[in-house]
Coordinates of C-alpha atoms (C1' of nucleotides) in Angstrom, one line a residue:
Chain A
X1 CA 0.0 0.0 0.0
X2 CA 0.9 2.5 -1.2
X3 CA 1.0 6.0 0.0
X4 CA -1.0 8.5 -1.4
X5 CA 0.0 10.5 -4.3
X6 CA 3.0 12.7 -3.5
X7 CA 2.0 16.0 -2.0
X8 CA 3.3 18.3 -4.8
X9 CA 1.5 16.2 -7.4
X10 CA -1.8 16.3 -5.5
X11 CA -1.7 20.0 -5.1
X12 CA -0.7 20.3 -8.8
X13 CA -3.9 18.5 -9.7
X14 CA -6.1 20.5 -7.4
X15 CA -4.9 23.7 -8.8
X16 CA -5.3 22.6 -12.4
X17 CA -8.9 21.8 -11.5
X18 CA -9.6 25.5 -10.9
X19 CA -11.3 27.2 -13.8
X20 CA -10.8 30.7 -15.1
X21 CA -12.4 33.1 -12.7
X22 CA -12.5 30.6 -10.0
X23 CA -10.3 31.4 -6.9
X24 CA -9.3 29.3 -3.9
X25 CA -7.2 29.7 -0.8
X26 CA -4.1 27.8 0.1
X27 CA -6.0 26.2 3.0
X28 CA -8.8 25.1 0.7
X29 CA -6.3 23.4 -1.6
X30 CA -4.7 21.8 1.4
X31 CA -8.0 20.3 2.4
X32 CA -8.7 19.1 -1.2
X33 CA -5.5 17.1 -1.1
X34 CA -6.3 15.6 2.2
X35 CA -3.9 17.6 4.3
X36 CA -5.9 20.2 6.3
X37 CA -3.7 22.7 7.9
X38 CA -0.9 22.3 5.4
X39 CA -1.6 25.7 3.8
X40 CA 2.0 26.6 4.1
X41 CA 3.2 23.5 2.5
X42 CA 0.8 24.2 -0.4
X43 CA 2.4 27.6 -0.8
X44 CA 5.8 26.0 -0.9
X45 CA 4.8 23.7 -3.7
X46 CA 3.3 26.6 -5.7
X47 CA 6.5 28.5 -5.2
X48 CA 8.2 26.1 -7.5
X49 CA 5.3 24.8 -9.5
X50 CA 5.2 24.3 -13.2
X51 CA 4.7 27.6 -15.1
X52 CA 1.8 26.1 -16.9
X53 CA -0.1 25.7 -13.5
X54 CA -2.6 28.5 -12.8
X55 CA -1.1 29.4 -9.5
X56 CA -2.6 32.9 -9.6
X57 CA -6.0 31.4 -8.9
X58 CA -4.8 30.5 -5.3
X59 CA -4.8 33.4 -2.9
X60 CA -4.6 33.9 0.9
X61 CA -7.4 33.1 3.2
X62 CA -8.2 36.8 3.6
X63 CA -8.3 37.3 -0.1
X64 CA -4.9 38.8 -0.4
X65 CA -2.3 37.9 -3.1
X66 CA 0.8 35.8 -2.8
X67 CA 3.6 37.7 -1.1
X68 CA 6.1 39.0 -3.8
X69 CA 3.7 38.2 -6.6
X70 CA 0.9 40.7 -5.8
X71 CA 1.1 42.7 -8.9
X72 CA 1.4 39.8 -11.3
X73 CA -1.3 37.8 -9.6
X74 CA -3.8 40.7 -9.3
X75 CA -3.2 41.4 -13.0
X76 CA -3.8 37.8 -14.1
X77 CA -6.9 37.5 -12.0
X78 CA -8.4 40.7 -13.3
X79 CA -7.8 39.3 -16.8
X80 CA -10.1 36.5 -15.9
X81 CA -12.9 38.8 -14.6
X82 CA -12.1 38.4 -10.8
X83 CA -12.9 41.5 -8.8
X84 CA -9.6 42.6 -7.1
X85 CA -10.0 45.6 -4.8
X86 CA -7.0 47.2 -3.3
X87 CA -4.8 44.2 -3.9
X88 CA -7.2 41.7 -2.5
X89 CA -9.9 39.5 -4.0
X90 CA -13.4 40.8 -3.1
X91 CA -14.8 38.7 -0.4
X92 CA -18.4 38.6 -0.2
Chain B
dT1 C1' 17.4 11.8 12.7
dA2 C1' 17.5 17.0 13.8
dT3 C1' 16.8 21.7 12.4
dC4 C1' 15.4 25.3 9.4
dT5 C1' 12.5 27.3 5.9
dG6 C1' 8.3 29.3 3.8
dA7 C1' 3.7 32.3 -2.5
dC8 C1' -0.1 30.2 5.2
dG9 C1' -3.8 30.7 9.0
dA10 C1' -5.8 32.3 13.2
dT11 C1' -5.7 35.1 17.2
dA12 C1' -4.3 39.0 20.1
dG13 C1' -3.2 43.8 20.8
Chain C
dC1 C1' -8.1 48.3 10.0
dC2 C1' -3.2 47.5 11.2
dT3 C1' 0.8 45.0 12.8
dA4 C1' 2.9 41.2 15.7
dT5 C1' 3.2 36.5 17.4
dC6 C1' 2.3 31.7 17.6
dG7 C1' 1.0 27.3 15.5
dC8 C1' 0.6 24.3 11.6
dC9 C1' 2.6 21.0 7.7
dA10 C1' 5.7 19.1 4.1
dG11 C1' 10.1 19.6 1.9
dA12 C1' 15.1 20.7 2.0
dT13 C1' 19.7 20.5 4.1

DNA sequence: TATCTGACGATAG
DNA sequence: CCTATCGCCAGAT
């Protein structure tokens, strides 16, 4: 028995499942891959993820952008129709 | 095996 | 609303 799919790969898949305009938090992705509370670990994976992976659809729990990528991420999200206000995704 | 790191999260002040 | 601190997890060294 085998262990579950390697963490980075599982995260990779969860992020790829996100569709344009759809946004999720690191914590949400962590839960999706069966590792609740591993939000930081998810961030570490996205930090070195494949460039083809839509990493910009993953934001902080409070709707803020990834540290160091705020401009780039906000720009990409806006291009998909996401409402970004003052550097953070609009939380309803 | 031990320790440190980080694209996080929640709470306290 | 803001910053500061602690707690969390998986990977890297």
